[in-house]
CSV table of N, CA, C and O in Angstrom, one decimal:
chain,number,residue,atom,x,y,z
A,1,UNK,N,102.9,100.4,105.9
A,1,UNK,CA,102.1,101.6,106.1
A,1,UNK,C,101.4,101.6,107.4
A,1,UNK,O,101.3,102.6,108.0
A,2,UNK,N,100.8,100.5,108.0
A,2,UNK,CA,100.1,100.0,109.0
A,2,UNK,C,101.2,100.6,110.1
A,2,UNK,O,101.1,101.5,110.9
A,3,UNK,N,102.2,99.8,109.8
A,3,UNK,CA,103.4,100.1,111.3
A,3,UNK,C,103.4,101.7,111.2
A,3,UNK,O,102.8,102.4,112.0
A,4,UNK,N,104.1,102.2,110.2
A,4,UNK,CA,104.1,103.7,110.1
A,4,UNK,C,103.2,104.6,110.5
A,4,UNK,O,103.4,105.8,110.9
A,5,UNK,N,101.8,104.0,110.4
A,5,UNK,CA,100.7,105.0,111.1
A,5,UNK,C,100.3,104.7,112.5
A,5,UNK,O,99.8,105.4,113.3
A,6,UNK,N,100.7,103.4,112.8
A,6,UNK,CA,101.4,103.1,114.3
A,6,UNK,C,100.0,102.0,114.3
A,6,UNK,O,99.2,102.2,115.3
A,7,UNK,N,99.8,101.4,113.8
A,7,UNK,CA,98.1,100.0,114.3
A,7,UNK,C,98.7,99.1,114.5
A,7,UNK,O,99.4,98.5,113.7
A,8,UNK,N,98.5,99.0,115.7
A,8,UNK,CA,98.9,97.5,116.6
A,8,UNK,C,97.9,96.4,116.9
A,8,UNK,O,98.2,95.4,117.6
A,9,UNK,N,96.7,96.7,116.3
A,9,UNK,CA,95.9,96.0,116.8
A,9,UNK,C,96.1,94.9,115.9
A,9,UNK,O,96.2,95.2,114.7
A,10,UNK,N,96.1,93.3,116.5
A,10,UNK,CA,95.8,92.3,115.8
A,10,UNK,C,94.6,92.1,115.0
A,10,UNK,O,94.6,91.3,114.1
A,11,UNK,N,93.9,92.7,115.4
A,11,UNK,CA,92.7,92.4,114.7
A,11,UNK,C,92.4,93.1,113.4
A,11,UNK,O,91.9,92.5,112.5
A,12,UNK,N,92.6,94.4,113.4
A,12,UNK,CA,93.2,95.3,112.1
A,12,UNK,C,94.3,94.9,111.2
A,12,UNK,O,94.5,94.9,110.0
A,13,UNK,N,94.9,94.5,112.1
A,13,UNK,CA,96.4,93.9,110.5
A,13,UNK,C,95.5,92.5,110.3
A,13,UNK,O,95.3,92.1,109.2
A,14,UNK,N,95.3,92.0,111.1
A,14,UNK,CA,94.5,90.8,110.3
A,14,UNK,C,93.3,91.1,109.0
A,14,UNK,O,93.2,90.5,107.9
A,15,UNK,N,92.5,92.1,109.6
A,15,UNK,CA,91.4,92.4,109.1
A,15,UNK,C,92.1,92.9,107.5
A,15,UNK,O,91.6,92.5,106.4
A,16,UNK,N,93.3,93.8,107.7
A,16,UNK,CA,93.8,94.7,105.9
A,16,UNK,C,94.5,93.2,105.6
A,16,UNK,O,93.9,92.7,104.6
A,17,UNK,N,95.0,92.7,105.8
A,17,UNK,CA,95.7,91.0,105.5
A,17,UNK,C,94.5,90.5,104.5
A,17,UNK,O,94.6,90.2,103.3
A,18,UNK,N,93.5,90.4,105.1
A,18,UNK,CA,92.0,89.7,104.8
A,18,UNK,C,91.7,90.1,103.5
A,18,UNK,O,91.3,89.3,102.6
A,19,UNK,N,91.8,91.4,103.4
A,19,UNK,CA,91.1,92.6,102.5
A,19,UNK,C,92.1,92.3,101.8
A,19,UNK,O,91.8,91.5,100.9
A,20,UNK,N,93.5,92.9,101.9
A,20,UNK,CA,94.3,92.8,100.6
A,20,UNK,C,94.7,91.2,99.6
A,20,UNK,O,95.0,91.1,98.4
A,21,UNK,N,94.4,90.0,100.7
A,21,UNK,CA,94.1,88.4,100.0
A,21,UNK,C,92.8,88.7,99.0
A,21,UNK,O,92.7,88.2,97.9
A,22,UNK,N,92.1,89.3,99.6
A,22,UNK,CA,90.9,89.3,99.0
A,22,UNK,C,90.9,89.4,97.2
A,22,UNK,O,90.6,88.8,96.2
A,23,UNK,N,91.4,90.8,97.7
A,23,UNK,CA,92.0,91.7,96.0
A,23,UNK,C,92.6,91.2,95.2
A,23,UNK,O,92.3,91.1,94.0
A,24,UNK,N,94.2,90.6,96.1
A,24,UNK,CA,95.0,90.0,94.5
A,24,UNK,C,96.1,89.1,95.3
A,24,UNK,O,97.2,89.1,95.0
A,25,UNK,N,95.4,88.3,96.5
A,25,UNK,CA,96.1,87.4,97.0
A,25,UNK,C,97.5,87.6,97.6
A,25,UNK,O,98.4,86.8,97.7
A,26,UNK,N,97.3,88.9,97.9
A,26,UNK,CA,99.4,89.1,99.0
A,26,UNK,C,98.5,90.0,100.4
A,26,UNK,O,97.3,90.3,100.5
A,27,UNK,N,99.3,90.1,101.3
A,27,UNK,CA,99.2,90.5,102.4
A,27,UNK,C,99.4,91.7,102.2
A,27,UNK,O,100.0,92.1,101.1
A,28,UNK,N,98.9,92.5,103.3
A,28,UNK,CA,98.7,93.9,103.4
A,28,UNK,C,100.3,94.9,103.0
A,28,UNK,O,100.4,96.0,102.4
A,29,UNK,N,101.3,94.2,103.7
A,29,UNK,CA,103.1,94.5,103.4
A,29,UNK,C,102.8,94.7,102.0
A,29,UNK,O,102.8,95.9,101.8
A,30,UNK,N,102.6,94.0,101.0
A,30,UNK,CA,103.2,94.0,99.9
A,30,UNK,C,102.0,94.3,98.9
A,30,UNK,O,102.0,93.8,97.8
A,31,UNK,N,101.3,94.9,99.2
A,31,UNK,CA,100.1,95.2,97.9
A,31,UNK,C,100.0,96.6,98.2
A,31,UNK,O,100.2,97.3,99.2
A,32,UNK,N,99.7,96.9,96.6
A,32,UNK,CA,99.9,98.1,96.6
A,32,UNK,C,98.4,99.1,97.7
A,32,UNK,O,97.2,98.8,97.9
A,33,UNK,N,99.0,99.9,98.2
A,33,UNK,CA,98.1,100.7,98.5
A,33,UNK,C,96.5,101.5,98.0
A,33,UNK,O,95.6,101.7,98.7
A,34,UNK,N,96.6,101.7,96.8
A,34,UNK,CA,95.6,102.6,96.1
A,34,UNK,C,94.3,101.4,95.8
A,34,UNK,O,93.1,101.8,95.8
A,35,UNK,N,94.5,100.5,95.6
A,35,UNK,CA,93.2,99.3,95.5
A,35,UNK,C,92.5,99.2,96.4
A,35,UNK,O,91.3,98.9,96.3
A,36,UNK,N,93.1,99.4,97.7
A,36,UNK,CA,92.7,99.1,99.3
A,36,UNK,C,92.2,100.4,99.3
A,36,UNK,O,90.9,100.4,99.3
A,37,UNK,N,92.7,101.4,99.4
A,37,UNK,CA,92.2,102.6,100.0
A,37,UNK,C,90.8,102.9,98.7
A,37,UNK,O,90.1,103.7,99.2
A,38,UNK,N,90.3,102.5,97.5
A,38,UNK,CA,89.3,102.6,96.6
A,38,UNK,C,88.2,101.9,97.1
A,38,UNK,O,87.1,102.4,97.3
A,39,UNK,N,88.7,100.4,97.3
A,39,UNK,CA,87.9,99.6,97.8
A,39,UNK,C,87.6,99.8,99.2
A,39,UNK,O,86.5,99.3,99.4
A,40,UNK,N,88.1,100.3,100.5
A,40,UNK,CA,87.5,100.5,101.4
A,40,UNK,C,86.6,101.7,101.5
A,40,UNK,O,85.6,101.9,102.1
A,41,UNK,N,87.4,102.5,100.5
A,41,UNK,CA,86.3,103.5,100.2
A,41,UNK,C,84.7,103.4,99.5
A,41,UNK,O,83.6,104.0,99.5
A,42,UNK,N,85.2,102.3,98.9
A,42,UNK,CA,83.9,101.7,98.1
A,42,UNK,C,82.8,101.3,99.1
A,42,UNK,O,81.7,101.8,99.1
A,43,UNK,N,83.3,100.4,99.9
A,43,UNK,CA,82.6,99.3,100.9
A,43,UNK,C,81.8,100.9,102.1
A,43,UNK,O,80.9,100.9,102.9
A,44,UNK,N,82.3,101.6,101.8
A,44,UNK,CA,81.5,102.5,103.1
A,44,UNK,C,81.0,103.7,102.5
A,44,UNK,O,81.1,104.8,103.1
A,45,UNK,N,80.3,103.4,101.4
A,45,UNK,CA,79.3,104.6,100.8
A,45,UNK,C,78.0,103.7,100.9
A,45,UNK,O,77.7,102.5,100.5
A,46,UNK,N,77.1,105.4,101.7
A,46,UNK,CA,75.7,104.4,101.5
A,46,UNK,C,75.1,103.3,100.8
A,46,UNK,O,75.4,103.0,99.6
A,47,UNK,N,74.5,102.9,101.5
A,47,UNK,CA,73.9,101.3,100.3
A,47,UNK,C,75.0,100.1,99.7
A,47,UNK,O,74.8,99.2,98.9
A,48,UNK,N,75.9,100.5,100.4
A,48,UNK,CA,77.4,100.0,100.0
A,48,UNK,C,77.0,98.2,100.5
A,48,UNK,O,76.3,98.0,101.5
A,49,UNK,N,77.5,97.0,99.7
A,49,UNK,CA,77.4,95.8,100.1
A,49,UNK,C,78.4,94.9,99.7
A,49,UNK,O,78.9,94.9,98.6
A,50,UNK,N,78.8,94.0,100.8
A,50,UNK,CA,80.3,93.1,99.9
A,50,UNK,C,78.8,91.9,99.4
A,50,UNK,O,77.7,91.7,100.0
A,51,UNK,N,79.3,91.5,98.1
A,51,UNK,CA,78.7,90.8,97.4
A,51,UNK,C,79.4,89.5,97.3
A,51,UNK,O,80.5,89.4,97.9
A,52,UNK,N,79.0,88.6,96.9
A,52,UNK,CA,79.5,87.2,96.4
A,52,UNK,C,78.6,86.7,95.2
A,52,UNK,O,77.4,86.8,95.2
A,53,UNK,N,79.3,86.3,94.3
A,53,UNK,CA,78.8,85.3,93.0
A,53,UNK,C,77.9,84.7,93.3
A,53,UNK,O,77.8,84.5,94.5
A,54,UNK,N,76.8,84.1,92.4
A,54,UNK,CA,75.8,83.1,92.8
A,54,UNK,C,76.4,81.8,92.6
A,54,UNK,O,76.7,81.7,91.4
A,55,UNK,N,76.7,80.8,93.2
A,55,UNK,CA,77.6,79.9,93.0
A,55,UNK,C,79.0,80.1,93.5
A,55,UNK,O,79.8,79.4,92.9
A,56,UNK,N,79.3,80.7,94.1
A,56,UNK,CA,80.8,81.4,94.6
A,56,UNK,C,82.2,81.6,93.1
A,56,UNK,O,82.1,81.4,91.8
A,57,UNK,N,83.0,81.9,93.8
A,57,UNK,CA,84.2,82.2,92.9
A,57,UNK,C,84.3,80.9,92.0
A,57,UNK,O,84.2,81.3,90.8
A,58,UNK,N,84.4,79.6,91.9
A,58,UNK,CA,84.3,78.9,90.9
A,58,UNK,C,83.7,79.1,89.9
A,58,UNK,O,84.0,79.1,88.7
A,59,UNK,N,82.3,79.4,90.6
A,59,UNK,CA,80.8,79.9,89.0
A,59,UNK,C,81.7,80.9,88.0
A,59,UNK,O,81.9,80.6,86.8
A,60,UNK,N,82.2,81.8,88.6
A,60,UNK,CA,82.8,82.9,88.0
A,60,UNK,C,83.5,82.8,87.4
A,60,UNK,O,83.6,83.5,86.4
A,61,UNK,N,84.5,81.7,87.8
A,61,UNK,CA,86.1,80.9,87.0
A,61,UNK,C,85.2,80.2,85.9
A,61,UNK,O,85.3,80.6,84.7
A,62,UNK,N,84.6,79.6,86.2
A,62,UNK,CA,83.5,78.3,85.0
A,62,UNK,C,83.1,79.6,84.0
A,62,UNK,O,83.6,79.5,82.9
A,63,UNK,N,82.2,80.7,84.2
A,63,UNK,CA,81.8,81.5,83.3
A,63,UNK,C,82.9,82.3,82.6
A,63,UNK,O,82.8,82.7,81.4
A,64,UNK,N,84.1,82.6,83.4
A,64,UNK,CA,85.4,83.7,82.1
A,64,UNK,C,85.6,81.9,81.2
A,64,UNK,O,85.3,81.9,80.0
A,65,UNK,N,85.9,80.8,82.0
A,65,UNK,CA,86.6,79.8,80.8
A,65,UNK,C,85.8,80.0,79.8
A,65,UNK,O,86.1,80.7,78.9
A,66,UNK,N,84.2,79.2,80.0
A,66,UNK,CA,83.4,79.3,78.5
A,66,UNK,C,83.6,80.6,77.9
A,66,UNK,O,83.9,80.6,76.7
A,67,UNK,N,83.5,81.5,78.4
A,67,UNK,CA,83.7,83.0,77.9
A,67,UNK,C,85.1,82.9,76.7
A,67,UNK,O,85.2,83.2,75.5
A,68,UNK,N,85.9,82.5,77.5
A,68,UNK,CA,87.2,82.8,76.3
A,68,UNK,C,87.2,81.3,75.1
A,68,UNK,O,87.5,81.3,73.9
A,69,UNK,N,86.8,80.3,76.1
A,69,UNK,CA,86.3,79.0,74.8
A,69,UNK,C,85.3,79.0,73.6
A,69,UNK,O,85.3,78.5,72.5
A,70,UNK,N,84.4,79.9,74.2
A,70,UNK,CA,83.5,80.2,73.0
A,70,UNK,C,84.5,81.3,71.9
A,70,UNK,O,84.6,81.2,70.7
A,71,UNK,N,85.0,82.0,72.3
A,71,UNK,CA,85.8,83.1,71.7
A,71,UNK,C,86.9,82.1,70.8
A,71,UNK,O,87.2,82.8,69.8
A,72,UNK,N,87.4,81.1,70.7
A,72,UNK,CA,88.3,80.5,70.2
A,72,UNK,C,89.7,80.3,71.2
A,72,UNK,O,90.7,79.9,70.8
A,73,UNK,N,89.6,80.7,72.6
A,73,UNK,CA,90.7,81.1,73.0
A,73,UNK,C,91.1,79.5,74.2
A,73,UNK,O,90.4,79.0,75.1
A,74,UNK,N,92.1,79.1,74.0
A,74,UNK,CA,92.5,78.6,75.3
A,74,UNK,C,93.3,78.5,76.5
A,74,UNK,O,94.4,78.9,76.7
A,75,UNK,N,92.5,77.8,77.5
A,75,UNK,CA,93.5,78.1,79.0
A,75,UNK,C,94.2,76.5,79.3
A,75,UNK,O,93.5,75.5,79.1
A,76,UNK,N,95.0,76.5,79.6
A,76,UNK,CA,96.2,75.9,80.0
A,76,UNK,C,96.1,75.8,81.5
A,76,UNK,O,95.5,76.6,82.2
A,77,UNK,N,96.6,75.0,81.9
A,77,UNK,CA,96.5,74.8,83.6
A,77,UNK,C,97.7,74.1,84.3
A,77,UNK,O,98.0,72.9,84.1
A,78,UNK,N,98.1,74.5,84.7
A,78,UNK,CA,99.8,74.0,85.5
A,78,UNK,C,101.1,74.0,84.3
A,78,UNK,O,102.1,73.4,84.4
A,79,UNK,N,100.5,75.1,83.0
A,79,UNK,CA,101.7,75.0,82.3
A,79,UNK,C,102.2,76.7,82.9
A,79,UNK,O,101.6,77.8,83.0
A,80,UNK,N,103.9,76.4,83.1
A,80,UNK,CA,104.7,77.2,84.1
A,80,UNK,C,105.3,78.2,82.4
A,80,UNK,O,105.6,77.5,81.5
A,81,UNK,N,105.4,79.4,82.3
A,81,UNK,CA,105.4,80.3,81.7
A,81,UNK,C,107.3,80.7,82.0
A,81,UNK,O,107.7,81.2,83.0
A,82,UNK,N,108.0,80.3,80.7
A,82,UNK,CA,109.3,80.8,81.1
A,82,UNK,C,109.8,82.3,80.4
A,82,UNK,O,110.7,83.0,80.8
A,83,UNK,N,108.8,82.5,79.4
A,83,UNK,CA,109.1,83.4,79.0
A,83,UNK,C,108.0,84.1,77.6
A,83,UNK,O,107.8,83.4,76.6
A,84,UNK,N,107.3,85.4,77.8
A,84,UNK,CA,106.6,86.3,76.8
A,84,UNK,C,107.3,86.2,75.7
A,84,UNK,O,108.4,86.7,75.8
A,85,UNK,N,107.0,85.9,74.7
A,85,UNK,CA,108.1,85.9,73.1
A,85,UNK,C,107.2,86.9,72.5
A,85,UNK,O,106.0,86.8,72.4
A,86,UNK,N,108.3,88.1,72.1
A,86,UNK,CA,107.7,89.0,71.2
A,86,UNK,C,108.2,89.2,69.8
A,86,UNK,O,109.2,88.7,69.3
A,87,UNK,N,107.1,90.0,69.2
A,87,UNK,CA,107.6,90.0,67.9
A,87,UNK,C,107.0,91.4,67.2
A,87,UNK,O,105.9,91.9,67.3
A,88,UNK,N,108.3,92.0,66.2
A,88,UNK,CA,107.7,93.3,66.6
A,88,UNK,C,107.2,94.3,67.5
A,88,UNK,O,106.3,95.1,67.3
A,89,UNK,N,108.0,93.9,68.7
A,89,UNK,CA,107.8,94.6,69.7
A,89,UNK,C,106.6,94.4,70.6
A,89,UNK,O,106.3,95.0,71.7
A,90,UNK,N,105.7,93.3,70.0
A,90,UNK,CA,104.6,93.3,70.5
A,90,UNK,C,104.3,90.9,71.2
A,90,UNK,O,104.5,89.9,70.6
A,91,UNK,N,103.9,91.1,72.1
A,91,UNK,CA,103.9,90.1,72.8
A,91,UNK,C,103.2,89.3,71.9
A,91,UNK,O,102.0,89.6,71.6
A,92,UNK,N,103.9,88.1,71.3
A,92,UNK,CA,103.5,87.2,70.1
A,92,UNK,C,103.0,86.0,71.3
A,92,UNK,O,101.9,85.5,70.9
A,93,UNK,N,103.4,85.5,72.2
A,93,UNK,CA,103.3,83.7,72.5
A,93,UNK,C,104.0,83.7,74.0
A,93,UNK,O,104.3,84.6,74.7
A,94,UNK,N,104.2,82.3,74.2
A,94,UNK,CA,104.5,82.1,75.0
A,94,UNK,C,105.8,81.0,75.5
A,94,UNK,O,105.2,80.0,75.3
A,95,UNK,N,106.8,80.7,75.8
A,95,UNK,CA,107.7,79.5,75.5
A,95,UNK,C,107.5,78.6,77.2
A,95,UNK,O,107.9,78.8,78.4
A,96,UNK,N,107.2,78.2,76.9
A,96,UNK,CA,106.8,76.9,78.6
A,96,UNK,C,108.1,76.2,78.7
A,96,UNK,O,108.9,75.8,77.9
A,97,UNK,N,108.0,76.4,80.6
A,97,UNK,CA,109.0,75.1,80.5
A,97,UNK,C,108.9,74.1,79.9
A,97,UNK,O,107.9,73.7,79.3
A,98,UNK,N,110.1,73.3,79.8
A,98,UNK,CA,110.0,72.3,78.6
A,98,UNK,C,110.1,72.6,77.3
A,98,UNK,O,110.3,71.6,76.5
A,99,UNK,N,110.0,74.2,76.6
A,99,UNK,CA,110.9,74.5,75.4
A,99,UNK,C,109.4,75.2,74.6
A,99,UNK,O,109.3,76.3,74.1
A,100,UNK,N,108.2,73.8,74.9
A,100,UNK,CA,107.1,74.5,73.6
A,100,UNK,C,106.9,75.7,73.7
A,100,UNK,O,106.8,76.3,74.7
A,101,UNK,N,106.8,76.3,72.5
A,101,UNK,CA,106.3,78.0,72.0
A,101,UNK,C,105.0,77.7,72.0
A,101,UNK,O,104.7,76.8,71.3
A,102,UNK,N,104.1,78.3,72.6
A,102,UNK,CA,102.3,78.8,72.1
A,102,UNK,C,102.4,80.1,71.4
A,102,UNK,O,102.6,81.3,71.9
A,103,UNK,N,102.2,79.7,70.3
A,103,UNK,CA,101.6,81.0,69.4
A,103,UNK,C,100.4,82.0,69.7
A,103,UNK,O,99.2,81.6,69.8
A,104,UNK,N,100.5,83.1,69.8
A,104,UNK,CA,99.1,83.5,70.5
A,104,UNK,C,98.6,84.8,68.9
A,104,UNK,O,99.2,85.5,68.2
A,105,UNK,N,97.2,84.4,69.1
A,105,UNK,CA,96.9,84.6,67.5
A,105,UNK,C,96.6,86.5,67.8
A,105,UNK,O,96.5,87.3,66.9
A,106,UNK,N,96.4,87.0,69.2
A,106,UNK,CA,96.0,88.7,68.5
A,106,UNK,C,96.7,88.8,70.0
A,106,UNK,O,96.8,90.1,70.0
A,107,UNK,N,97.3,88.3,71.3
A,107,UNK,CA,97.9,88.5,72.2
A,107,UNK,C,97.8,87.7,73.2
A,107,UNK,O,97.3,86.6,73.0
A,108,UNK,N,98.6,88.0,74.6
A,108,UNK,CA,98.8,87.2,75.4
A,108,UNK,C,98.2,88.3,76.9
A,108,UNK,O,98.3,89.5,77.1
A,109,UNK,N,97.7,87.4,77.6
A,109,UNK,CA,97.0,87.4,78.8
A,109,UNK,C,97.8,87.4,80.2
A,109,UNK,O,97.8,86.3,80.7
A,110,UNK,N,98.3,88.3,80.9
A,110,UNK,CA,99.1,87.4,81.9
A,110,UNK,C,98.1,87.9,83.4
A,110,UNK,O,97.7,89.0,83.3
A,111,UNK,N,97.7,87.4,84.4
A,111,UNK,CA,97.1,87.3,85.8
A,111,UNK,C,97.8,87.6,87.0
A,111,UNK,O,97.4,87.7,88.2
A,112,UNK,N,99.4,87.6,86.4
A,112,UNK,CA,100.7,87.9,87.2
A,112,UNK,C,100.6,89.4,87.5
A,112,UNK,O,99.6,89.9,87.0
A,113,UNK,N,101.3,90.1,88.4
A,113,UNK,CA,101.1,91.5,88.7
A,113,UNK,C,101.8,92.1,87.5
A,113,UNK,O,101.9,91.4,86.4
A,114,UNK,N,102.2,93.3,87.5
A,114,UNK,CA,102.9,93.8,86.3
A,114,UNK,C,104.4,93.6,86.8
A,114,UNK,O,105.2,93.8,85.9
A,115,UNK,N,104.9,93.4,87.8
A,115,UNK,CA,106.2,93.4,88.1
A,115,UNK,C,106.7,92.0,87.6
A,115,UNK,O,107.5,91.7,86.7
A,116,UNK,N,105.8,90.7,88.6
A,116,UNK,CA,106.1,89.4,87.7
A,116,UNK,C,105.8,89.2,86.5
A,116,UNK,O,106.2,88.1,86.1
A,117,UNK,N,105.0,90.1,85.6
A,117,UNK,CA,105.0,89.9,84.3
A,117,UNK,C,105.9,90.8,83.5
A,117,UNK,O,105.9,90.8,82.2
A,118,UNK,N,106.4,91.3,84.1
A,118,UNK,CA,107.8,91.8,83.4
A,118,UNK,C,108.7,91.1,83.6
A,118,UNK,O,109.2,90.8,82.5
A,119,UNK,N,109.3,90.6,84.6
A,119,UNK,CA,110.0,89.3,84.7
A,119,UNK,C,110.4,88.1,83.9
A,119,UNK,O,111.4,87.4,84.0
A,120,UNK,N,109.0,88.0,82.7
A,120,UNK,CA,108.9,86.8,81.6
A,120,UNK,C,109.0,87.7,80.4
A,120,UNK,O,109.0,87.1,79.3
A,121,UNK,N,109.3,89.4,80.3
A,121,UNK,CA,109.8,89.3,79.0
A,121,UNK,C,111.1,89.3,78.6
A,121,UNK,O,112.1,89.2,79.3
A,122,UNK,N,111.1,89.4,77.3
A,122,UNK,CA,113.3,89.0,77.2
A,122,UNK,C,113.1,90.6,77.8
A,122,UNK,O,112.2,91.4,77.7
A,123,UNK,N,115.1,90.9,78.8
A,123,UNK,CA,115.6,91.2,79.5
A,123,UNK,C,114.6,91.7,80.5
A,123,UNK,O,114.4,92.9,80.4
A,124,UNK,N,114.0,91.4,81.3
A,124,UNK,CA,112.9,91.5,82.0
A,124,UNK,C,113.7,91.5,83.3
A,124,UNK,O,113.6,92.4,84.1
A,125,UNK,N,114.4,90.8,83.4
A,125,UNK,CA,115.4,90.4,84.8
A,125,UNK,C,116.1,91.4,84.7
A,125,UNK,O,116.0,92.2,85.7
A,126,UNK,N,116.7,91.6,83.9
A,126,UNK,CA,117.8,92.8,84.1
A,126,UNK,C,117.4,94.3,84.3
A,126,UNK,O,118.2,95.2,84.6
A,127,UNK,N,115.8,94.6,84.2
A,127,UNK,CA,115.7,95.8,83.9
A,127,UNK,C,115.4,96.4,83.1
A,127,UNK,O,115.0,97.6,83.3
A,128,UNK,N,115.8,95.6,81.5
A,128,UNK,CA,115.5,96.7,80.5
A,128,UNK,C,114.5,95.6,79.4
A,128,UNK,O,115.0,95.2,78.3
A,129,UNK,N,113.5,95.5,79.8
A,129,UNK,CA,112.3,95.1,78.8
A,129,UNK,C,111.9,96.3,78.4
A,129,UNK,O,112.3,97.4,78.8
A,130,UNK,N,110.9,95.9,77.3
A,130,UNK,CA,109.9,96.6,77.3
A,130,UNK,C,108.3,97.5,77.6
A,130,UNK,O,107.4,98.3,77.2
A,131,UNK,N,108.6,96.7,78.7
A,131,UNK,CA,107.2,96.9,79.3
A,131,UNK,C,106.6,98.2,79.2
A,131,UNK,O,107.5,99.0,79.2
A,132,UNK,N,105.5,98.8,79.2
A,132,UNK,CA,104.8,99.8,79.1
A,132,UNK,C,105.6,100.5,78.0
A,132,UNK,O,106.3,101.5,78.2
A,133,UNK,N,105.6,99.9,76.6
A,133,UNK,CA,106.4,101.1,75.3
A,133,UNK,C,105.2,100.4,74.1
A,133,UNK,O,105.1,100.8,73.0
C-alpha cells in the first residue's frame, strides 16, 4: 500500500513497520490495513496518548496468566500446536507435536492470526475447514 501511494521515505516505512510490529508483530507488507488506519486514527484525536503498562508488557503477560489461572485455565509454553480437534463441529482440544490431545473443557484460545489458525483445523490446509460456521 505504501509503494502504491508512492512513500519513499525511509523513515515512514520504518516508522508503519514500527506501528504495524507494534499491533500484531508483522511488518507493514503483510498486516492488515484497517488496525493501522483505526489506530493512527486513534493516536491523533485530541488528548490522544501512546500509553505503556505500569511495569511494561511483562506486568501485563503476568496479569492475563493469573487471570486465566485463577479461572481454572492453563497456559503451556513452547508446546507447538499440530492441530485444533473438534467435536461437534465445535473446537474440543488440542493434539501437540508429539501426539498428546489437551482436552479443553468450554474452548480453545488461539493468539495466531485467523489465517494461521485455520491452518490447525482438520482440512485447514486444503481450504475447506470450518472456520467462521
Amino acid at each position: 500500500l505504501m509503494r502504491e501511494a508512492g512513500v519513499t521515505s525511509s523513515f515512514l516505512r520504518n516508522w508503519f513497520d514500527y506501528l504495524c510490529f507494534v499491533l500484531q508483530a508483522l511488518p507493514a507488507e503483510k498486516h492488515p490495513t484497517a488496525p493501522v488506519a483505526y489506530m493512527l486514527s486513534d493516536m491523533h484525536t485530541p488528548g490522544a496518548a501512546l500509553d505503556y503498562p505500569r511495569g511494561g508488557m511483562g506486568a501485563l503477560i503476568d496479569a492475563l496468566v493469573r487471570g486465566v489461572e485463577r479461572q481454572g485455565g492453563e497456559l503451556r509454553y513452547g508446546a507447538h500446536v499440530e492441530e485444533v480437534t473438534l467435536h461437534g463441529g465445535r473446537a474440543s482440544g488440542v493434539r501437540l507435536r508429539g501426539g498428546q490431545h489437551v482436552r479443553a473443557r468450554e474452548g480453545v484460545v488461539s493468539n495466531a492470526s485467523i489465517w494461521d489458525t485455520e491452518r490447525f483445523l482438520p482440512g485447514g490446509a486444503s481450504g475447506t475447514s470450518s472456520l467462521g460456521r
